[in-house]
Short mmCIF file of C-alpha atoms and ligand atoms in Angstrom, two decimals:
data_model
loop_
_atom_site.label_atom_id
_atom_site.label_comp_id
_atom_site.label_asym_id
_atom_site.label_seq_id
_atom_site.Cartn_x
_atom_site.Cartn_y
_atom_site.Cartn_z
CA MET A 1 95.96 -23.28 33.33
CA LYS A 2 94.65 -21.92 30.48
CA GLY A 3 94.26 -18.05 30.55
CA ARG A 4 94.96 -15.16 33.26
CA ILE A 5 93.77 -14.06 36.21
CA ILE A 6 92.76 -10.82 36.18
CA LYS A 7 93.06 -8.63 39.79
CA GLY A 8 91.44 -5.74 40.35
CA PHE A 9 89.60 -5.27 37.03
CA SER A 10 86.83 -3.00 38.70
CA LYS A 11 89.33 -0.43 39.73
CA LEU A 12 90.15 0.34 35.82
CA SER A 13 88.75 2.89 34.05
CA LEU A 14 86.18 2.14 30.78
CA THR A 15 89.21 2.60 28.71
CA GLU A 16 91.91 0.62 30.63
CA LYS A 17 89.41 -2.62 31.22
CA ARG A 18 88.72 -2.51 27.28
CA ARG A 19 92.33 -2.35 26.36
CA LEU A 20 92.93 -5.27 28.66
CA ILE A 21 89.98 -7.63 27.51
CA ALA A 22 91.59 -6.71 23.93
CA ALA A 23 94.69 -7.21 24.60
CA LEU A 24 93.66 -10.74 25.94
CA CYS A 25 91.72 -12.00 23.34
CA ARG A 26 93.50 -14.11 20.62
CA TRP A 27 94.74 -12.26 17.10
CA PRO A 28 92.48 -11.33 15.68
CA GLY A 29 90.30 -10.43 18.37
CA PRO A 30 87.98 -7.89 19.03
CA THR A 31 89.55 -3.95 19.48
CA GLU A 32 89.16 -1.51 21.83
CA GLN A 33 87.28 0.71 18.88
CA GLU A 34 85.21 -1.96 18.00
CA MET A 35 84.16 -2.50 21.97
CA GLU A 36 83.54 1.28 21.97
CA SER A 37 81.66 1.97 18.64
CA TYR A 38 78.63 -0.18 20.24
CA LEU A 39 77.94 2.40 23.15
CA ALA A 40 75.19 4.97 22.30
CA GLU A 41 76.40 8.25 20.51
CA ASP A 42 74.38 10.60 23.31
CA PRO A 43 76.52 10.83 26.24
CA ALA A 44 73.83 10.84 29.04
CA THR A 45 72.66 7.81 27.31
CA ARG A 46 76.02 6.38 27.15
CA LYS A 47 76.56 7.21 30.96
CA SER A 48 73.10 5.57 32.01
CA PHE A 49 73.94 2.51 30.05
CA LEU A 50 77.24 2.02 31.34
CA GLU A 51 76.43 2.97 35.46
CA LEU A 52 73.53 0.46 35.51
CA SER A 53 75.93 -2.27 36.40
CA GLU A 54 79.44 -3.19 36.96
CA ASN A 55 82.72 -4.09 34.98
CA THR A 56 80.52 -2.77 31.84
CA ILE A 57 83.18 -2.33 28.65
CA SER A 58 80.30 -1.67 26.17
CA SER A 59 76.52 -1.94 25.53
CA PHE A 60 74.59 -5.25 24.32
CA HIS A 61 72.28 -4.87 21.47
CA VAL A 62 68.75 -6.38 21.66
CA PRO A 63 66.16 -5.59 18.81
CA PHE A 64 63.18 -3.05 20.52
CA GLY A 65 60.45 -4.08 18.08
CA ILE A 66 56.35 -3.50 18.88
CA ALA A 67 53.52 -6.21 18.72
CA PRO A 68 50.66 -3.78 17.93
CA ASN A 69 46.90 -4.46 18.74
CA VAL A 70 47.19 -6.38 22.13
CA MET A 71 43.63 -5.54 23.39
CA VAL A 72 43.19 -5.96 26.97
CA ASP A 73 39.81 -5.11 28.62
CA GLY A 74 38.67 -3.34 25.95
CA ARG A 75 41.70 -0.77 25.43
CA VAL A 76 44.21 -1.59 22.57
CA TYR A 77 47.74 -1.47 23.29
CA HIS A 78 50.97 -1.36 21.08
CA VAL A 79 53.08 -3.66 22.94
CA PRO A 80 57.00 -2.72 23.22
CA MET A 81 58.98 -6.11 23.13
CA ALA A 82 62.91 -6.53 23.18
CA ILE A 83 63.62 -9.90 21.80
CA GLU A 84 66.65 -11.21 19.03
CA GLU A 85 64.62 -14.37 18.11
CA SER A 86 63.07 -14.02 14.66
CA SER A 87 59.36 -14.45 14.11
CA VAL A 88 58.41 -14.32 18.14
CA ILE A 89 57.27 -10.51 17.39
CA ALA A 90 55.45 -11.30 14.09
CA ALA A 91 53.73 -14.08 15.68
CA ALA A 92 52.57 -12.13 18.43
CA SER A 93 51.24 -9.58 16.29
CA HIS A 94 49.36 -11.62 14.13
CA ALA A 95 47.75 -13.44 16.96
CA ALA A 96 47.04 -10.13 18.67
CA ARG A 97 45.26 -8.72 15.64
CA PHE A 98 43.13 -11.79 15.41
CA TRP A 99 41.97 -11.53 19.12
CA ALA A 100 41.88 -7.80 19.30
CA GLU A 101 39.45 -8.20 16.13
CA ARG A 102 37.05 -10.56 18.65
CA GLY A 103 36.96 -8.55 21.76
CA GLY A 104 40.67 -9.11 22.96
CA PHE A 105 41.94 -10.23 26.17
CA THR A 106 40.16 -9.98 29.41
CA VAL A 107 41.44 -10.03 32.65
CA LYS A 108 39.98 -12.53 35.29
CA GLN A 109 42.12 -12.09 38.36
CA VAL A 110 45.05 -9.89 39.14
CA SER A 111 47.14 -9.38 42.55
CA THR A 112 50.53 -7.72 43.32
CA VAL A 113 50.90 -9.06 46.72
CA LYS A 114 54.74 -9.73 47.64
CA LEU A 115 56.17 -12.50 49.94
CA GLY A 116 59.60 -12.76 52.04
CA HIS A 117 61.08 -14.45 54.84
CA VAL A 118 63.38 -14.12 57.36
CA TYR A 119 64.73 -17.56 58.00
CA PHE A 120 66.15 -18.70 61.75
CA ARG A 121 66.62 -21.41 64.27
CA TRP A 122 65.32 -21.86 67.65
CA PHE A 123 67.35 -23.90 69.41
CA THR A 124 64.94 -24.18 72.75
CA ASP A 125 61.53 -24.48 73.63
CA PRO A 126 59.23 -23.88 70.40
CA LEU A 127 56.41 -23.14 72.88
CA PHE A 128 57.76 -20.07 73.92
CA LEU A 129 57.67 -19.19 69.97
CA HIS A 130 54.21 -19.52 69.63
CA GLN A 131 52.83 -18.45 73.28
CA HIS A 132 54.70 -14.96 72.96
CA TRP A 133 53.70 -14.71 68.75
CA ASP A 134 51.09 -12.03 69.63
CA HIS A 135 53.49 -9.78 71.44
CA ILE A 136 56.52 -10.38 68.77
CA HIS A 137 53.89 -9.92 66.15
CA LEU A 138 52.93 -6.47 67.25
CA PHE A 139 56.58 -5.33 68.34
CA LEU A 140 57.83 -6.14 64.87
CA LEU A 141 54.85 -4.43 62.64
CA ASP A 142 55.52 -1.56 64.84
CA ARG A 143 58.96 -1.37 63.66
CA LEU A 144 58.04 -1.96 60.47
CA LYS A 145 55.70 1.26 60.59
CA LYS A 146 58.26 4.04 59.36
CA THR A 147 59.84 1.98 56.57
CA THR A 148 56.31 1.00 55.12
CA ALA A 149 54.61 4.29 55.91
CA SER A 150 55.22 6.00 51.70
CA MET A 151 53.88 2.36 50.53
CA VAL A 152 51.13 2.79 52.78
CA ARG A 153 50.68 6.16 51.51
CA ARG A 154 50.80 4.69 47.89
CA GLY A 155 47.48 2.30 48.55
CA GLY A 156 50.10 -0.66 49.97
CA GLY A 157 51.93 -1.71 52.95
CA VAL A 158 51.73 -5.20 54.92
CA LEU A 159 48.85 -7.48 54.72
CA ASN A 160 50.29 -9.86 56.98
CA LEU A 161 53.04 -11.49 59.35
CA ARG A 162 53.18 -14.96 60.14
CA LEU A 163 55.21 -17.37 61.84
CA ILE A 164 55.85 -20.28 60.22
CA ASP A 165 57.23 -23.67 61.78
CA ALA A 166 59.66 -24.86 58.87
CA CYS A 167 60.83 -27.98 61.07
CA GLY A 168 59.98 -30.18 58.50
CA ILE A 169 62.50 -29.05 56.14
CA MET A 170 65.24 -28.51 58.51
CA GLU A 171 65.53 -29.35 62.43
CA LYS A 172 64.83 -26.15 64.35
CA LEU A 173 63.98 -24.21 61.54
CA TYR A 174 61.36 -21.37 61.31
CA LYS A 175 60.73 -18.37 59.42
CA LEU A 176 58.59 -15.37 59.74
CA GLU A 177 56.62 -14.72 56.39
CA LEU A 178 56.20 -11.19 54.98
CA GLU A 179 53.16 -10.50 53.06
CA VAL A 180 52.96 -6.74 51.42
CA ASP A 181 51.30 -5.06 48.75
CA THR A 182 53.66 -3.30 47.20
CA VAL A 183 51.50 -1.62 44.54
CA ASN A 184 53.25 -0.55 41.32
CA SER A 185 56.55 -1.20 42.67
CA MET A 186 58.03 -4.63 41.75
CA GLY A 187 58.89 -3.88 45.75
CA ALA A 188 62.19 -6.21 46.00
CA ASN A 189 64.44 -3.49 47.59
CA PHE A 190 61.72 -2.62 49.50
CA MET A 191 60.59 -6.24 50.55
CA ASN A 192 64.45 -6.70 51.69
CA THR A 193 64.82 -3.70 53.45
CA CYS A 194 61.47 -4.43 55.77
CA LEU A 195 62.84 -8.39 55.92
CA GLU A 196 66.51 -7.27 57.38
CA GLU A 197 64.61 -5.13 59.60
CA LEU A 198 62.23 -7.87 60.81
CA ALA A 199 65.38 -9.93 61.35
CA GLU A 200 66.60 -7.04 63.71
CA GLY A 201 63.25 -6.48 65.87
CA MET A 202 63.51 -10.69 66.16
CA GLU A 203 66.89 -10.19 67.56
CA ALA A 204 65.99 -6.87 69.45
CA TYR A 205 62.94 -8.56 71.29
CA LEU A 206 64.59 -12.12 71.90
CA ALA A 207 67.43 -10.12 73.33
CA MET A 208 65.33 -8.95 75.95
CA ASN A 209 65.35 -12.39 77.21
CA ASN A 210 68.68 -13.37 76.62
CA HIS A 211 67.85 -15.78 73.72
CA VAL A 212 70.39 -14.44 71.44
CA LYS A 213 73.13 -14.19 74.48
CA GLU A 214 72.46 -17.78 75.08
CA ARG A 215 72.63 -18.60 71.61
CA ARG A 216 69.26 -19.94 71.63
CA TYR A 217 68.25 -18.02 68.47
CA GLN A 218 70.33 -17.70 65.14
CA HIS A 219 69.61 -15.51 62.47
CA ILE A 220 69.92 -17.35 58.65
CA MET A 221 68.92 -14.91 56.46
CA SER A 222 66.24 -12.50 55.42
CA ILE A 223 65.09 -12.39 51.19
CA LEU A 224 62.13 -12.01 49.19
CA SER A 225 60.74 -14.65 47.37
CA ASN A 226 60.67 -14.87 43.98
CA TYR A 227 57.82 -17.36 43.85
CA ASN A 228 54.67 -16.05 45.07
CA GLU A 229 51.71 -17.77 43.43
CA ASN A 230 49.28 -15.12 44.89
CA CYS A 231 51.11 -12.70 43.01
CA ARG A 232 49.98 -13.82 39.66
CA VAL A 233 47.48 -12.52 36.64
CA THR A 234 44.82 -14.70 34.66
CA VAL A 235 43.91 -13.55 31.21
CA GLU A 236 41.43 -14.98 28.52
CA ALA A 237 40.29 -14.99 25.29
CA SER A 238 37.38 -16.33 23.26
CA CYS A 239 36.07 -16.69 20.24
CA SER A 240 33.25 -18.56 18.02
CA LEU A 241 34.91 -22.00 16.33
CA ALA A 242 34.21 -20.84 12.76
CA GLU A 243 36.32 -17.67 13.61
CA LEU A 244 39.01 -19.93 13.59
CA ARG A 245 39.03 -20.18 10.10
CA PRO A 246 42.08 -17.62 9.16
CA PHE A 247 44.33 -19.85 11.24
CA ALA A 248 43.30 -23.12 9.71
CA GLY A 249 45.20 -23.22 6.25
CA ASN A 250 44.41 -26.88 4.89
CA LEU A 251 42.50 -27.95 7.53
CA SER A 252 38.86 -27.84 8.21
CA VAL A 253 37.94 -25.23 10.94
CA ASP A 254 36.90 -28.30 13.30
CA GLU A 255 39.71 -30.17 12.34
CA PHE A 256 42.14 -27.41 13.52
CA ALA A 257 40.10 -26.44 16.44
CA GLU A 258 40.17 -30.23 17.48
CA LYS A 259 43.92 -30.17 16.80
CA ILE A 260 44.11 -26.88 19.02
CA MET A 261 43.07 -28.23 22.10
CA LEU A 262 44.75 -31.47 21.53
CA ALA A 263 47.92 -29.63 21.21
CA TYR A 264 46.94 -28.00 24.34
CA ALA A 265 46.26 -31.12 26.10
CA ILE A 266 49.26 -32.63 25.38
CA ALA A 267 51.04 -29.66 27.13
CA GLU A 268 49.00 -30.32 30.15
CA GLY A 269 49.87 -33.85 30.79
CA ASP A 270 53.74 -34.15 29.03
CA ALA A 271 56.64 -32.59 30.57
CA TYR A 272 58.50 -32.61 27.75
CA ARG A 273 55.76 -30.70 25.85
CA ALA A 274 55.08 -28.20 28.73
CA VAL A 275 58.20 -27.10 28.95
CA THR A 276 58.43 -26.18 24.77
CA HIS A 277 54.95 -24.91 25.37
CA ASN A 278 55.51 -22.82 28.15
CA LYS A 279 59.04 -21.58 26.39
CA GLY A 280 56.80 -19.93 23.79
CA ILE A 281 54.43 -18.42 26.50
CA MET A 282 57.90 -16.84 27.94
CA ASN A 283 58.87 -15.52 24.67
CA GLY A 284 56.38 -12.95 24.62
CA VAL A 285 56.23 -12.22 28.45
CA ASP A 286 60.16 -12.09 28.60
CA ALA A 287 59.95 -9.62 25.68
CA VAL A 288 57.69 -7.51 27.28
CA LEU A 289 59.17 -7.45 31.01
CA MET A 290 62.98 -6.78 29.07
CA ALA A 291 61.42 -3.90 26.97
CA THR A 292 60.04 -2.48 30.49
CA GLY A 293 63.05 -3.12 32.37
CA ASN A 294 61.46 -5.69 34.04
CA ASP A 295 63.32 -8.78 36.17
CA TYR A 296 62.57 -11.36 33.90
CA ARG A 297 64.88 -13.87 35.33
CA ALA A 298 62.53 -13.50 38.44
CA ALA A 299 59.45 -13.82 36.49
CA GLU A 300 60.93 -17.22 34.48
CA ALA A 301 61.85 -18.58 37.99
CA ALA A 302 58.48 -18.23 39.44
CA ALA A 303 56.82 -19.31 35.97
CA HIS A 304 58.47 -22.91 36.13
CA ALA A 305 57.59 -23.08 39.74
CA PHE A 306 54.18 -22.16 39.26
CA ALA A 307 54.00 -24.56 36.14
CA ALA A 308 55.09 -27.37 38.76
CA ARG A 309 53.06 -26.80 41.64
CA ASP A 310 51.02 -29.79 41.88
CA GLY A 311 54.32 -31.98 41.71
CA VAL A 312 54.30 -32.12 37.59
CA TYR A 313 55.44 -29.53 35.35
CA ARG A 314 52.45 -28.78 33.51
CA SER A 315 51.53 -26.11 30.99
CA LEU A 316 50.74 -22.60 31.96
CA SER A 317 47.98 -22.02 29.68
CA SER A 318 44.78 -23.80 28.69
CA CYS A 319 42.17 -24.16 25.93
CA ARG A 320 38.59 -25.12 26.11
CA THR A 321 35.22 -25.03 23.95
CA VAL A 322 32.03 -23.69 25.39
CA ASN A 323 28.84 -23.64 23.51
CA GLY A 324 30.75 -23.36 20.47
CA SER A 325 33.70 -20.97 21.29
CA LEU A 326 37.22 -21.41 21.49
CA ILE A 327 38.42 -19.94 25.57
CA ILE A 328 42.35 -19.61 25.76
CA SER A 329 43.60 -18.69 28.91
CA LEU A 330 46.86 -17.92 30.77
CA THR A 331 47.79 -17.77 34.72
CA ILE A 332 50.99 -16.73 35.38
CA PRO A 333 52.62 -15.38 38.43
CA LEU A 334 54.41 -11.74 37.75
CA ALA A 335 56.17 -9.92 40.18
CA ILE A 336 56.63 -6.53 38.17
CA GLY A 337 56.94 -3.03 38.52
CA THR A 338 56.13 0.04 36.62
CA VAL A 339 57.94 2.62 39.28
CA GLY A 340 61.40 1.89 40.71
CA GLY A 341 64.06 -0.42 39.80
CA ILE A 342 65.72 0.39 36.50
CA THR A 343 62.13 1.34 34.89
CA ASN A 344 62.84 4.98 35.57
CA LEU A 345 66.82 4.72 34.79
CA HIS A 346 66.79 2.71 31.53
CA PRO A 347 65.82 5.34 28.59
CA LEU A 348 64.24 2.29 26.64
CA ALA A 349 62.24 1.01 29.62
CA ARG A 350 60.97 4.49 30.17
CA LEU A 351 59.94 4.70 26.69
CA ALA A 352 58.40 1.92 26.45
CA LEU A 353 56.09 2.25 29.39
CA GLU A 354 55.39 5.71 27.70
CA ILE A 355 54.31 3.61 24.33
CA LEU A 356 52.02 1.52 26.54
CA GLY A 357 50.67 4.90 28.20
CA ASN A 358 52.37 4.54 31.67
CA PRO A 359 50.22 1.67 33.14
CA ASN A 360 50.09 0.55 36.55
CA ALA A 361 51.78 -2.48 37.60
CA ARG A 362 48.33 -4.48 37.28
CA GLU A 363 48.00 -2.97 34.09
CA LEU A 364 51.19 -3.97 32.80
CA MET A 365 50.80 -7.85 34.14
CA ALA A 366 47.80 -8.10 32.25
CA ILE A 367 49.47 -6.64 28.87
CA VAL A 368 52.38 -9.09 29.47
CA ALA A 369 50.27 -11.97 30.12
CA SER A 370 48.03 -10.87 26.84
CA THR A 371 51.38 -11.27 24.82
CA GLY A 372 52.61 -13.99 26.34
CA LEU A 373 49.22 -16.20 25.31
CA ALA A 374 48.97 -14.50 21.92
CA SER A 375 52.72 -15.61 21.36
CA ASN A 376 51.38 -19.28 22.92
CA PHE A 377 48.18 -19.28 20.72
CA ALA A 378 50.50 -18.26 17.42
CA ALA A 379 52.84 -20.89 18.10
CA LEU A 380 50.08 -23.69 18.49
CA THR A 381 48.21 -22.35 15.42
CA SER A 382 51.89 -22.65 13.45
CA LEU A 383 52.63 -26.18 15.12
CA VAL A 384 49.38 -28.02 14.17
CA THR A 385 48.71 -26.90 11.03
CA THR A 386 51.90 -25.95 8.37
CA GLY A 387 54.83 -26.50 11.20
CA ILE A 388 57.07 -23.78 12.71
CA GLN A 389 59.50 -23.88 10.03
CA LYS A 390 57.80 -22.53 7.28
CA GLY A 391 57.76 -18.98 9.09
CA HIS A 392 60.55 -19.26 10.81
CA MET A 393 63.09 -20.16 7.96
CA ARG A 394 62.57 -16.91 5.98
CA LEU A 395 63.77 -14.87 8.78
CA HIS A 396 66.53 -17.43 9.73
CA LEU A 397 67.43 -17.17 5.79
CA SER A 398 67.62 -13.09 6.09
CA ASN A 399 69.99 -13.87 9.62
CA ILE A 400 72.05 -16.31 7.50
CA LEU A 401 72.63 -13.82 4.76
CA ASN A 402 72.91 -10.79 6.98
CA SER A 403 75.51 -12.70 8.46
CA MET A 404 77.20 -13.23 5.36
CA ASN A 405 77.33 -9.30 4.74
CA MET A 406 75.16 -9.97 0.93
CA ASN A 407 74.58 -7.62 -1.68
CA ALA A 408 70.66 -6.85 -2.16
CA ASP A 409 70.94 -8.73 -5.73
CA SER A 410 72.64 -11.70 -3.94
CA ARG A 411 69.93 -11.80 -1.24
CA LYS A 412 67.18 -11.62 -4.00
CA LYS A 413 68.83 -14.36 -5.87
CA ALA A 414 69.23 -16.64 -2.73
CA GLU A 415 65.55 -15.56 -1.27
CA GLU A 416 64.38 -16.53 -4.91
CA TYR A 417 65.88 -19.94 -4.84
CA PHE A 418 65.62 -20.90 -1.18
CA SER A 419 61.59 -20.39 -1.54
CA GLY A 420 60.15 -23.43 -0.32
CA LYS A 421 63.70 -25.19 0.13
CA LYS A 422 64.98 -26.14 3.33
CA ILE A 423 67.42 -23.79 4.51
CA SER A 424 70.64 -24.55 6.56
CA TYR A 425 73.67 -22.28 7.14
CA ASP A 426 75.92 -24.71 4.97
CA ALA A 427 73.19 -25.00 2.37
CA VAL A 428 73.12 -20.70 1.96
CA LYS A 429 76.74 -21.13 1.80
CA HIS A 430 76.85 -23.60 -0.85
CA PHE A 431 74.67 -21.32 -2.88
CA ILE A 432 76.55 -18.42 -2.26
CA ASP A 433 79.87 -19.57 -3.12
CA ALA A 434 78.26 -21.51 -6.36
CA SER A 435 76.76 -17.96 -7.90
CA ALA A 436 80.11 -16.30 -7.16
CA ASN A 437 82.03 -18.84 -9.27
C1 LIG B 501 60.12 -21.35 19.84
O1 LIG B 501 61.15 -20.09 20.78
C2 LIG B 501 58.97 -21.33 20.65
C3 LIG B 501 57.86 -22.82 20.30
O2 LIG B 501 58.60 -23.77 20.07
C4 LIG B 501 57.26 -22.70 21.18
C5 LIG B 501 55.90 -23.95 21.05
O3 LIG B 501 56.57 -25.13 20.83
O4 LIG B 501 54.85 -23.85 21.84
C6 LIG B 501 57.35 -22.89 18.69
#
């Protein structure tokens, strides 16, 4: 066995954890001091980062930038994005400004409804469940009243509770499906509390008929679903074909528009392209979710399931022309919130929401989707004209030079030398070494 099993790591103090990890690294590895140096100076900020999760030894930094001028339903937002990938913010900003000057993005539909399930097995006559469902339903909803009272006061609450026969997935499998409007919160904790309460209620109801004692009922698990195609937002933007001139480069506007349409159509039919196309959307989406303290893993999982909802993985965005106008559109499931979770605990998430003017969840969904669509459009305009590498490479060179700790003079020389040339780490290293000799 290589490496050492560590026992009781979580019980060590912060300093002890760092010391142990530094001691286990091969020489010359990171030091305790280096790990500490990445923590915030301000004690309160440091504490809030350290306490967000477990076994923390330091803080991981990601650039926090702004894509200015994302216009949604006539209102301009300067959108915080947390992302390490170069070019994403620049590209989204460029496209956002273009669309802002043409009326911006409009929201076509938005819903904040969440889903969750109680999975159970039922080993006796299924008729019992169906015949008693009206009673069970009332009994369960009554039990939920106390938990959902404050959500109801905020304008949300239970919308539906269904019994679903899931025997097609597994013999004797059933589920309770709970549909809740969680308004401005993502509602994961709230949903899970409700679902666990439903499971207890189900058990209490069935206990009255000895079903539990006689093992005719087996609760398996209660959990929200991160896939809810109804909790989604659609945004669109349109401009006349002639207005696409700034993106067309050496192409005529008609040729550019044709190539853009073809690029969208390819992503609709070819999964290999659709995944990359959607990755370009998620560049914008995840960066805003990350900046605002939202769960981008949940959004990713849901987006890809939605992209494959008809059995073929397709693009999430589309493009069409109507009467001489180009219309781009994105529909994406987004279970996100502007209250609760880490939105109030993470200092930068709070800051990001303040920069956005403290939007509600629906507004944030629209801002996120618009930024995703701007990123997507920017990527496609590059792909069908200059190619993606041209813009990318300038920043790539800058990152390579940063990693080599170049001084301003050497940087300038390298930038001049590589202008218009292919850039790779080896080529830059070779140039730097040759200039030094
Ligand atoms: C790179 O992060 C994203 C792109 O590959 C997206 C796309 O191809 O549409 C440029």
